[in-house]
Coordinates of C-alpha atoms in Angstrom, one line a residue:
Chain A
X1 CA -57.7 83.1 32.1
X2 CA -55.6 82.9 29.1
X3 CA -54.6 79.3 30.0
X4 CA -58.4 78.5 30.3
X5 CA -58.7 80.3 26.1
X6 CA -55.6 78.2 25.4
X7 CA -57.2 74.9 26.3
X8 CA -60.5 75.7 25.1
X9 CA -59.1 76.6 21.8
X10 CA -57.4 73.3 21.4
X11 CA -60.4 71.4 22.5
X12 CA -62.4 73.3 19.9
X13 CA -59.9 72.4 17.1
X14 CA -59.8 68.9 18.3
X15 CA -63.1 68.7 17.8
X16 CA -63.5 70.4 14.7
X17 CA -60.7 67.9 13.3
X18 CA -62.4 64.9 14.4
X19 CA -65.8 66.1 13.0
X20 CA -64.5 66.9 9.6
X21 CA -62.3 63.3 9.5
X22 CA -65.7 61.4 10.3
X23 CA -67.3 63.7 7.5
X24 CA -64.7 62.9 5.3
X25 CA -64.8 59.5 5.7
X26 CA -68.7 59.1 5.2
X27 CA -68.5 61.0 2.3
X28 CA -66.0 58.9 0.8
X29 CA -68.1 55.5 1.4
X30 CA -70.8 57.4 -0.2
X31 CA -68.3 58.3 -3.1
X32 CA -66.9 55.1 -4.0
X33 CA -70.5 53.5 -3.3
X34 CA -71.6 55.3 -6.5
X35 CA -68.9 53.9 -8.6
X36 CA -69.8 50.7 -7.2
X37 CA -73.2 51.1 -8.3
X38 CA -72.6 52.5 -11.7
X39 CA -70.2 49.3 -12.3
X40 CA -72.7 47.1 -11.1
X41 CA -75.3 48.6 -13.4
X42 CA -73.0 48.2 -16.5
X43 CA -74.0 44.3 -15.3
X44 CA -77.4 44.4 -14.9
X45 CA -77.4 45.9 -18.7
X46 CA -75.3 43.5 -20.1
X47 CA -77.6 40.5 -18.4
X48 CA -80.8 40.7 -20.6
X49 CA -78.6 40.0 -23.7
X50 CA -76.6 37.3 -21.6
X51 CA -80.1 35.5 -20.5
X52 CA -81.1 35.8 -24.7
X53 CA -78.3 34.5 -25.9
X54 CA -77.8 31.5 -23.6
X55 CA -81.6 30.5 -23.1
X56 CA -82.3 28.7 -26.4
X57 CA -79.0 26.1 -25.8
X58 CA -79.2 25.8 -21.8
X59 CA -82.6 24.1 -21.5
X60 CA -81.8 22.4 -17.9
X61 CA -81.2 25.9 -16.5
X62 CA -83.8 27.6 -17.2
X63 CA -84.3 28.1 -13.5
X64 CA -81.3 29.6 -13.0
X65 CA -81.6 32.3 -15.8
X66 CA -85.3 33.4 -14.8
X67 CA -84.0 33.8 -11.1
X68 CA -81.3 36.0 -12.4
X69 CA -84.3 37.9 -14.4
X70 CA -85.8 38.3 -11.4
X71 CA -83.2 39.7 -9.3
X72 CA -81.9 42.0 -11.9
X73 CA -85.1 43.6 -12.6
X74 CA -85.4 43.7 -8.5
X75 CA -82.1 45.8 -8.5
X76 CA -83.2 48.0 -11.1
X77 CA -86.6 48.8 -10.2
X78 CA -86.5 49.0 -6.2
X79 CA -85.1 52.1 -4.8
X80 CA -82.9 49.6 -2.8
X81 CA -80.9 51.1 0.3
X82 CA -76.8 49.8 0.4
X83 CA -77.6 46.6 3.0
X84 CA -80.4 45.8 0.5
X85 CA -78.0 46.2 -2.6
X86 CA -75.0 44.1 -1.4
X87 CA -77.3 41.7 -0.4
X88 CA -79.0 41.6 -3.9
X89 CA -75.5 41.5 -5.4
X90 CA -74.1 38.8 -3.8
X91 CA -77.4 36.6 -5.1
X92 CA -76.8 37.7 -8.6
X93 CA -72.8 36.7 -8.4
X94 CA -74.0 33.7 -7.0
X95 CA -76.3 32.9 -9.5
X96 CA -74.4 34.3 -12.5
X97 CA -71.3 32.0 -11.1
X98 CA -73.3 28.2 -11.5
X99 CA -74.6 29.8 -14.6
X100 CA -70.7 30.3 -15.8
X101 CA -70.3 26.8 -14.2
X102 CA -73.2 24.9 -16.2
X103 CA -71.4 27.1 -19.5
X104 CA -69.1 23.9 -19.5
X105 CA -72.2 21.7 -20.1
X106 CA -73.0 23.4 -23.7
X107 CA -70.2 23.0 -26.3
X108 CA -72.6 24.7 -28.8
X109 CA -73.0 27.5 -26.5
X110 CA -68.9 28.0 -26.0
X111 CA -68.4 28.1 -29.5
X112 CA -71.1 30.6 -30.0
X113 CA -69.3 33.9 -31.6
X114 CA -71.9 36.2 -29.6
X115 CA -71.8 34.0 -26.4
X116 CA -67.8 34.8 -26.3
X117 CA -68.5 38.2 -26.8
X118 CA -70.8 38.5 -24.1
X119 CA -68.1 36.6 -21.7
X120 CA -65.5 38.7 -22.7
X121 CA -67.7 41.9 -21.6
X122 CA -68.6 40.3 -18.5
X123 CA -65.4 39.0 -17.7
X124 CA -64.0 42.6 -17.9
X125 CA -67.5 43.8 -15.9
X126 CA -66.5 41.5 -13.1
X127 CA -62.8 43.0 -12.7
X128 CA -64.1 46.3 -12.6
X129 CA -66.4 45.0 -10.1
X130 CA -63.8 43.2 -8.1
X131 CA -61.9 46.8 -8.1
X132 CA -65.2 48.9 -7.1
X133 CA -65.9 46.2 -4.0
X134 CA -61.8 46.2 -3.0
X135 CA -62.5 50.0 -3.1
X136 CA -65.7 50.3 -0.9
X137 CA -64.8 47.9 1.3
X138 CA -61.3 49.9 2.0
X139 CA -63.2 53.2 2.6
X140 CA -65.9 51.3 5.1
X141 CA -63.2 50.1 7.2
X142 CA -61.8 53.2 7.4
X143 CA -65.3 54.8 8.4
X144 CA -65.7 52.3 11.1
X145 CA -62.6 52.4 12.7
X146 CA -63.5 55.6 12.5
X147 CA -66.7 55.4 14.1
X148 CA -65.0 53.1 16.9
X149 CA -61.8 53.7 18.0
X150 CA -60.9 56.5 20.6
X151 CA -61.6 59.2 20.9
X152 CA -63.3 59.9 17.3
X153 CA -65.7 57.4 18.9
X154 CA -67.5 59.8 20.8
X155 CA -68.1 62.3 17.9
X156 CA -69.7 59.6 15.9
X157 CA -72.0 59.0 18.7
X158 CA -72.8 62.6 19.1
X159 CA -73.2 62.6 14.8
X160 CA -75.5 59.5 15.3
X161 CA -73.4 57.7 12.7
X162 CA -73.8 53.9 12.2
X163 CA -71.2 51.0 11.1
X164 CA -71.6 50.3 7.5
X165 CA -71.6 46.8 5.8
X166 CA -69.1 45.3 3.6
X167 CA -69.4 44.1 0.6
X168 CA -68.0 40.4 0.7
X169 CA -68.6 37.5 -0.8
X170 CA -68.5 33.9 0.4
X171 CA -64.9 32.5 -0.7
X172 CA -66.7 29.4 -3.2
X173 CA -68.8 32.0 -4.4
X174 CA -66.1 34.6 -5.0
X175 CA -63.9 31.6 -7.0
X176 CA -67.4 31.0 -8.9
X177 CA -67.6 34.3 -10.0
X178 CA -64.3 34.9 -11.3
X179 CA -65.7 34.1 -14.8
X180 CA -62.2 35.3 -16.5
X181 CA -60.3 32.0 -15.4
X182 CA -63.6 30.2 -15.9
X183 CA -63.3 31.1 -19.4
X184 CA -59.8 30.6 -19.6
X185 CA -60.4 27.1 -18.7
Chain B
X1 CA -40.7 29.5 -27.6
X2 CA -38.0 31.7 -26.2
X3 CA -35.0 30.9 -26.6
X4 CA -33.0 29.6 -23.5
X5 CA -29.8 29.6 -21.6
X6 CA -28.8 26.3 -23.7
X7 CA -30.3 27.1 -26.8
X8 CA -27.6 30.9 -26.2
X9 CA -24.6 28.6 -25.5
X10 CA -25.0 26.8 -28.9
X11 CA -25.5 30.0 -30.5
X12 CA -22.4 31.9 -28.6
X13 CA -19.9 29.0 -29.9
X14 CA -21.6 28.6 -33.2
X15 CA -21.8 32.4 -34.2
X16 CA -20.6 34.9 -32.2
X17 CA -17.5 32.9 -31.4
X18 CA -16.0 34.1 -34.4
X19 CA -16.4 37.1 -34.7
X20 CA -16.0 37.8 -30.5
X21 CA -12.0 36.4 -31.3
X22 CA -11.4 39.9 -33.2
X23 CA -12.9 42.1 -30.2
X24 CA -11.3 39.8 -27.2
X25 CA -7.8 41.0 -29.2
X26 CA -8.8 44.8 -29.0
X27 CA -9.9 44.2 -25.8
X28 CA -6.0 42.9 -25.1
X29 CA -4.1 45.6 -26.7
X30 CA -6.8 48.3 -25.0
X31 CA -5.3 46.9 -21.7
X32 CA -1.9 46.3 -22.5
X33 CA -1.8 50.1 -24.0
X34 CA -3.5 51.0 -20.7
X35 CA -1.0 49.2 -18.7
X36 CA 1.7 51.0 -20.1
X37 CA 0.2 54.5 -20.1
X38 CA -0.5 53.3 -16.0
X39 CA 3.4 52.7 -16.1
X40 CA 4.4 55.5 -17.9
X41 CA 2.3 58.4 -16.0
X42 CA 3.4 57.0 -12.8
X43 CA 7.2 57.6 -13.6
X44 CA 6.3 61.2 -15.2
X45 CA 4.4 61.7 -12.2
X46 CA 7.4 60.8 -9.6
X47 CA 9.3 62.9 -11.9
X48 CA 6.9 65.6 -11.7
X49 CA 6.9 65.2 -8.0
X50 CA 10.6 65.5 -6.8
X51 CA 10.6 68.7 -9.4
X52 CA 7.8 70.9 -8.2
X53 CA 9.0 69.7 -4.6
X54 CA 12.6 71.4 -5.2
X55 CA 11.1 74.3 -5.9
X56 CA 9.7 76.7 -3.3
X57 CA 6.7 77.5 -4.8
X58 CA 4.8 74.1 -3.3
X59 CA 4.8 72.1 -0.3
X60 CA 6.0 68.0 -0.8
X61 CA 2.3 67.0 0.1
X62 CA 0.8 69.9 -2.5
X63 CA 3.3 68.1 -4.8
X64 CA 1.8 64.6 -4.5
X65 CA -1.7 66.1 -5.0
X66 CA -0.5 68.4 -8.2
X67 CA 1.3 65.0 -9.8
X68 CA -1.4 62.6 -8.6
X69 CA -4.1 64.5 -10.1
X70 CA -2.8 65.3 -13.4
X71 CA -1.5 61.5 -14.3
X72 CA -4.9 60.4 -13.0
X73 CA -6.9 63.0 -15.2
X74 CA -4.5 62.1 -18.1
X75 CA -5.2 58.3 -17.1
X76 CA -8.8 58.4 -17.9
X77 CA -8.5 60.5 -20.6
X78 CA -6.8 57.5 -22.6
X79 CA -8.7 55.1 -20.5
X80 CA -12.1 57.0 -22.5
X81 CA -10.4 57.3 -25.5
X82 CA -9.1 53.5 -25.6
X83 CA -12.5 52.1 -25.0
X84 CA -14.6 54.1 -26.8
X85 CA -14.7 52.2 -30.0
X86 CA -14.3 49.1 -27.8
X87 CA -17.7 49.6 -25.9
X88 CA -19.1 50.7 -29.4
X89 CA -18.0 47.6 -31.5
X90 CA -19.3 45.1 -28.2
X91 CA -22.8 46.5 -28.2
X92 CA -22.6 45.4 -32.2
X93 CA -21.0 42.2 -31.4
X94 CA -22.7 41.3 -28.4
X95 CA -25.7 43.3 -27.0
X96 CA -27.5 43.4 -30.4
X97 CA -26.4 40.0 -31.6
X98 CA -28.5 38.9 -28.1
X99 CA -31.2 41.1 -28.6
X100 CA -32.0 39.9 -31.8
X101 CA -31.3 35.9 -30.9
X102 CA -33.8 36.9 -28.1
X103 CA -36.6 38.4 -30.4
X104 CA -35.3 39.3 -34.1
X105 CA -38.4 41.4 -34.4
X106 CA -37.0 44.0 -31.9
X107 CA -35.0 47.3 -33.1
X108 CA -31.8 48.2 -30.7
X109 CA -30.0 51.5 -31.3
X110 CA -27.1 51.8 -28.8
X111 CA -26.9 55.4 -28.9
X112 CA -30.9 56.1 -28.5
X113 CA -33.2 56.4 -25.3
X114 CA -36.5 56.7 -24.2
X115 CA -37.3 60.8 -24.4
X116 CA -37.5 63.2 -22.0
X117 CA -41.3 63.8 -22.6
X118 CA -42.1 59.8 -21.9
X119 CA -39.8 59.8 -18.5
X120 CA -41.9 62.8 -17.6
X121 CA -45.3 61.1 -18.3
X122 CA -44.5 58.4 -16.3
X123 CA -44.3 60.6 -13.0
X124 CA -42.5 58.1 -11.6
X125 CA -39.4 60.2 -9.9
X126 CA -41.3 64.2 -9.2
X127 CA -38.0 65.2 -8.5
X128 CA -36.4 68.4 -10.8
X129 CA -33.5 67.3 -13.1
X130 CA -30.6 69.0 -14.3
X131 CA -29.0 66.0 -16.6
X132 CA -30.6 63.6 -18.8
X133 CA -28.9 60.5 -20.5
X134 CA -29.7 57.6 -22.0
X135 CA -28.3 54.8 -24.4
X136 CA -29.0 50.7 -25.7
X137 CA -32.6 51.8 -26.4
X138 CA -34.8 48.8 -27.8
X139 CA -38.3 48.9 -29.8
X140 CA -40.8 46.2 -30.8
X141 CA -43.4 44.4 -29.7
X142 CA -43.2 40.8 -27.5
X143 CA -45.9 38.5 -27.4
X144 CA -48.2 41.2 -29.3
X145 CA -47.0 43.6 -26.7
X146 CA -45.6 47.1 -27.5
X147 CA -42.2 47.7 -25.4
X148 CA -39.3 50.1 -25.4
X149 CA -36.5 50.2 -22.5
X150 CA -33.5 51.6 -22.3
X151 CA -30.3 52.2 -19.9
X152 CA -31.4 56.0 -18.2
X153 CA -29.3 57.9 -16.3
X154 CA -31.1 61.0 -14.6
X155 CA -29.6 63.8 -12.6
X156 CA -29.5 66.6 -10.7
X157 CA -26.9 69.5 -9.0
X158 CA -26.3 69.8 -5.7
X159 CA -24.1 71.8 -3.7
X160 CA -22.4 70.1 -0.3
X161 CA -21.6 71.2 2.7
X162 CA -18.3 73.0 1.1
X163 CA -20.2 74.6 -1.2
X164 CA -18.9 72.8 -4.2
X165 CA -21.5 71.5 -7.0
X166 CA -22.1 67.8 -7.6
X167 CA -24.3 65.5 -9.4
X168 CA -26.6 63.6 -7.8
X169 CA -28.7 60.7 -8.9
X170 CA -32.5 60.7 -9.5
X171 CA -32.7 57.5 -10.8
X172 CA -30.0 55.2 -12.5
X173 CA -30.9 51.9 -14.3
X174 CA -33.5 50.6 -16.3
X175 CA -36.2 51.8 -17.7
X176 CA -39.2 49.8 -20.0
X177 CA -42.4 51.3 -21.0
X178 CA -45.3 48.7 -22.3
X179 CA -48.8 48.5 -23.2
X180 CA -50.7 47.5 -20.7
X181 CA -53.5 45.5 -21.1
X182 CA -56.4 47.0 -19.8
X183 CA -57.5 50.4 -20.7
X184 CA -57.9 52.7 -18.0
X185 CA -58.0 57.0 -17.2
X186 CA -56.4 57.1 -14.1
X187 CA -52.8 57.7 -12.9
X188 CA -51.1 54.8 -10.6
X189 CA -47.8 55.3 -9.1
X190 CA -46.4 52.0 -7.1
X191 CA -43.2 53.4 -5.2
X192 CA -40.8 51.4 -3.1
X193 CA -42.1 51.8 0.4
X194 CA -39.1 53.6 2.6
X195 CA -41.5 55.8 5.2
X196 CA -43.9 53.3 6.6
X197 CA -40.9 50.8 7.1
X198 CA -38.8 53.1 8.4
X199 CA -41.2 55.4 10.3
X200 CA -43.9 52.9 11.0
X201 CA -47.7 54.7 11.4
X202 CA -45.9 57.9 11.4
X203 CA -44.2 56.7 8.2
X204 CA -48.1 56.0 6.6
X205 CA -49.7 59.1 8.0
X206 CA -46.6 61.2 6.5
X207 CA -47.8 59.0 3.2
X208 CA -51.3 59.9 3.1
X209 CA -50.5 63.8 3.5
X210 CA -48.2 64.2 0.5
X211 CA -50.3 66.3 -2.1
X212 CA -47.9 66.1 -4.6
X213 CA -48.7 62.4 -5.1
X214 CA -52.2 62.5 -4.9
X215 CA -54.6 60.0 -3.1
X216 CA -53.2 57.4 -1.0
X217 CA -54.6 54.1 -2.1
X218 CA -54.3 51.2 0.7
X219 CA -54.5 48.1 -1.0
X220 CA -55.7 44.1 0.0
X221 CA -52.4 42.9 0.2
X222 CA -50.4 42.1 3.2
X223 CA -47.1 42.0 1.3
X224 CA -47.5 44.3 -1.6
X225 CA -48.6 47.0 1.4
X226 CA -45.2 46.4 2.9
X227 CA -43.2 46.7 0.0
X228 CA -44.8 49.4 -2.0
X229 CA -46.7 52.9 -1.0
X230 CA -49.3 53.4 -4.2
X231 CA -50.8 56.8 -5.1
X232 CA -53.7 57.4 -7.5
X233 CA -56.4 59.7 -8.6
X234 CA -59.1 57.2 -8.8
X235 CA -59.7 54.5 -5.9
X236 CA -62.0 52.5 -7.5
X237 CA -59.6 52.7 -11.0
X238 CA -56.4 52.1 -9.3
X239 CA -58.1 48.7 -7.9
X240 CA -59.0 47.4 -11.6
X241 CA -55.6 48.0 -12.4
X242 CA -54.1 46.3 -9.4
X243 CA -55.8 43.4 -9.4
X244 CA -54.9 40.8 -6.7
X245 CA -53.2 39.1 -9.4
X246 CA -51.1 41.8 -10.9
X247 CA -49.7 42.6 -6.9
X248 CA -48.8 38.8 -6.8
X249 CA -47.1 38.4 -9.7
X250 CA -45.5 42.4 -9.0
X251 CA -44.2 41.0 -5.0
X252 CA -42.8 37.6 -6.6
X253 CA -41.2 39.9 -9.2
X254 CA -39.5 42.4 -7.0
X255 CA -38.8 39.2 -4.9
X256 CA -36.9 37.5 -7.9
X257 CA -34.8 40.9 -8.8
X258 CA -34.8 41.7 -4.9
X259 CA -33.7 46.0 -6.8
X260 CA -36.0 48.9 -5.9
X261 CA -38.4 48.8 -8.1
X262 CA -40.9 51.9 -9.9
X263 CA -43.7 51.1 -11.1
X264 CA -46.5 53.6 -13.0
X265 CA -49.6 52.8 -14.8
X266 CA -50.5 56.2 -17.1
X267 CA -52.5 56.4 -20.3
X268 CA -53.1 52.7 -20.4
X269 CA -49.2 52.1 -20.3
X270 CA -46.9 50.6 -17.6
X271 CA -43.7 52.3 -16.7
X272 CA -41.3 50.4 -14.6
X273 CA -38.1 51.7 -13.2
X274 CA -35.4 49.5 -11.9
X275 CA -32.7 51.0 -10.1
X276 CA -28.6 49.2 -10.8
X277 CA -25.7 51.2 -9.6
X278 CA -24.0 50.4 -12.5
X279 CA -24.9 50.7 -16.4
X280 CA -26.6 48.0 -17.6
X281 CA -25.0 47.0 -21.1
X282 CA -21.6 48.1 -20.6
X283 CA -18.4 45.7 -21.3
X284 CA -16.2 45.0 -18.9
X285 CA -12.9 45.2 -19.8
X286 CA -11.1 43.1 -17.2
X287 CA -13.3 39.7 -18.4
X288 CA -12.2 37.8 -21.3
X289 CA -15.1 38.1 -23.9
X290 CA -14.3 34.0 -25.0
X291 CA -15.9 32.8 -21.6
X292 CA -19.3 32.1 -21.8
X293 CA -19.6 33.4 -18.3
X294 CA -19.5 36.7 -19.2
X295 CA -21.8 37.1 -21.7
X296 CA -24.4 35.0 -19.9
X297 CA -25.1 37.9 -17.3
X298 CA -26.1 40.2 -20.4
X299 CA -28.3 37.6 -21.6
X300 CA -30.2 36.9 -18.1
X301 CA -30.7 40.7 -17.6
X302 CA -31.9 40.7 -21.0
X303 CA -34.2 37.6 -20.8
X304 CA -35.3 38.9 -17.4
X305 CA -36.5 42.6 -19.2
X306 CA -38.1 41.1 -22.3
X307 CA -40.0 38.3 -19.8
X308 CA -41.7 41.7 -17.8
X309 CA -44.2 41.1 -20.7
X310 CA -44.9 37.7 -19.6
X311 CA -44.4 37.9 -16.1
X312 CA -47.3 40.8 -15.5
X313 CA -49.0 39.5 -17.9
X314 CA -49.7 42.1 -20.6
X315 CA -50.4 39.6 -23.2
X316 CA -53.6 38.7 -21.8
X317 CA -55.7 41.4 -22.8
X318 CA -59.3 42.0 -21.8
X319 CA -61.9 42.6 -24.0
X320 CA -61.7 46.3 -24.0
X321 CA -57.9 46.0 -25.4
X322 CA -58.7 43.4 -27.9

């Protein structure tokens, strides 16, 4: 009998451990998530005075600055789920990275006083964005190996809890992005 | 332009030559006078010897030790005495001569170090400490970048197995504290990584446990991971300070100086520790000070400290530091 307590007890904190590491782990995606968002929101801000100050030199892209319109006032105004947002974000990157690209087109435009200030914010945007995606793609790793190695595996089933998505980004569009060494050009 | 190892040979030969002539003769008599007290303590020692061993009080072998011990302990009492001024007058001669061919803007004061309060701050070693000392403390800025480093010796008592008290090391070598070049809230401490590479998973799990540290962050990089365990209290904050390109040029640094190597990133400064067995700006009184060879080790430590600035690159501020 007291063998049987012995092993039920252990059982019972085995499982009590594994619960709480899976909790812990979902709750940290969730955590850093919300910095990620935050940062990424400090970008959508910054993009309607980006988009004014660039639209009266770059006449050839005007495509290009009313898709990034488009998709920032998407990100802002749809309750978007996290799939939905790292999806949204990687278009914006992409979009903001040929609009850094077609920069080097406008001379005026680079020797604009608030253009430089507006690249200098964004630059510094971007590494805090770089940091916030390093960060959330760290903790969703963590929370799927989690999820899928032995024997926490079984838990997660039990807790119904899903694989998460990364947040990467293509490796030309990630070099396109890094608008720092664009500007340092 | 900084100057270079060419540009320091030129100067050695054109200016400090002259004056180095006066301290390389000190240096000679401080060793001849040594080598006679050396001579002269070993014969008053033999004497001392064969007298305390005719008496009955001691034994021949507590003899040696009585006679060893006192002409040793009188030894380095003249050996300190002799070189004081010595080591005093080179750090004039030589260490600040260098400093300020390297950057005249920057302030050395041999005597000074980096406080108590700013070794603290930098939480770099949690350990308790019972002795403090520091000297060759220099001030200014480099490439628009504040700095200060010093030589820092940092210790504590222990008792042995005997029960006798000794001093142990914390951390020995150099420190430098610089502005870093983003602004940040969080605390980042980059530690030389002994568990995981000694322990292996058990090593990383032992890591990730230690509250006095704070969060574990696991970083992008293959070879920064294996070098260095990093602790922070922000994830997302520690990442904008360790960019991908700050743990390059951080694994090509430790790489190049191949010392351990401390490194902490608090109230938008960096702190980095380097650990060297032996002081770092100290003469050495068995090399003659009119070969160019020995003064051109002070001069690549010192060029390798004041290139920290442009090696992490703290000079390229973002905007938030502008």
């Amino acid at each position: 009998m007291e063998t049987f307590l012995v092993v039920a007890g252990l059982i019972f904190l085995l499982v009590v451990f594994m619960y709480n590491t899976l909790i812990s782990k979902k709750n940290q995606v969730d955590t850093i998530y919300a910095g990620l968002d935050a940062v990424l929101k400090k970008r959508h801000d910054l993009l309607p005075n980006l988009v004014a100050s660039v639209q009266e030199y770059m006449v050839h892209e005007s495509i290009t600055l009313e898709k990034i319109t488009e998709l920032r006032i998407k990100a802002m105004t749809h309750s978007l789920d996290s799939r939905e947002t790292i999806a949204l974000e990687k278009q914006l990157s992409s979009m903001l990275g040929n609009l850094m690209v077609a920069v080097e087109n406008y001379p005026t435009l680079k020797a604009n006083e608030n253009f430089l200030h507006l690249q200098a914010t964004l630059s510094e945007v971007e590494e805090q964005i770089s940091a916030a995606r390093r960060a959330y793609n760290q903790s969703v790793n963590d929370y799927n190996n989690a999820i899928e190695m032995f024997p926490t595996n079984f838990m997660a089933g039990l807790m119904h809890l899903e694989r998460k998505e990364v947040f990467s980004i293509p490796k030309q569009e990630r070099s396109s992005v890094d608008v720092k060494n664009l500007f340092q050009k | 332009m900084k100057p270079r190892l060419a540009s320091l040979l030129d100067y050695y030969y054109e200016s400090m030559y002259p004056t180095l002539q006066a301290l390389e003769e000190k240096r000679l008599t401080i060793l001849s006078s040594l080598k006679k007290a050396a001579l002269m303590l070993v014969f008053l020692g033999t004497v001392l010897f064969f007298v305390l061993s005719r008496t009955n009080v001691f034994t021949p072998l507590h003899a040696f030790l009585l006679s060893a011990m006192s002409g040793f302990l009188i030894f380095m009492f003249i050996y300190r005495h002799e070189r004081a001024g010595y080591d005093s007058l080179f750090k004039d001669l030589v260490i600040e001569k260098m400093i300020h061919f390297l950057d005249p803007s920057l302030i050395y004061t041999k005597m000074d170090s980096i406080d108590e309060r700013e070794y603290e701050r930098s939480e770099l070693f949690s350990e308790a400490y019972d002795r403090f000392s520091g000297k060759d403390l220099v001030c200014g800025e480099i490439e628009g970048v504040k700095v200060r480093f010093c030589d820092l010796h940092v210790e504590k008592k222990v008792r042995t197995k005997n029960g006798k008290e000794e001093w142990s090391d914390i951390f020995s070598g150099l420190f430098f504290v610089a502005d870093f070049n983003k602004t940040f809230h969080a605390k980042v401490v980059v530690l030389p990584d002994v568990a995981e590479r000694s322990l292996g998973i058990l090593g990383t799990w032992l890591q990730g446990v230690n509250p006095s540290r704070g969060e574990l962050i696991k970083l992008d990089h293959v070879a920064f991971e294996k070098l260095f365990v990093v602790y922070g209290d922000d994830q997302i904050e520690s990442r904008y300070i360790l960019s991908h390109a700050l743990m390059e040029r951080i694994v090509a640094f430790h790489q190049k100086i191949d010392k351990p190597l401390y490194l902490s990133f608090v109230d938008s400064k960096l702190f980095l520790a380097l650990h060297y067995t032996k002081p770092l700006f100290e003469p050495i009184l068995t090399r003659s000070l009119l070969e160019f060879e020995s003064i051109k080790a002070y001069f690549e430590l010192l060029t390798m400290i004041t290139n920290i600035v442009t090696e992490f690159k703290l000079n390229e501020k973002l905007w938030s530091k502008r």
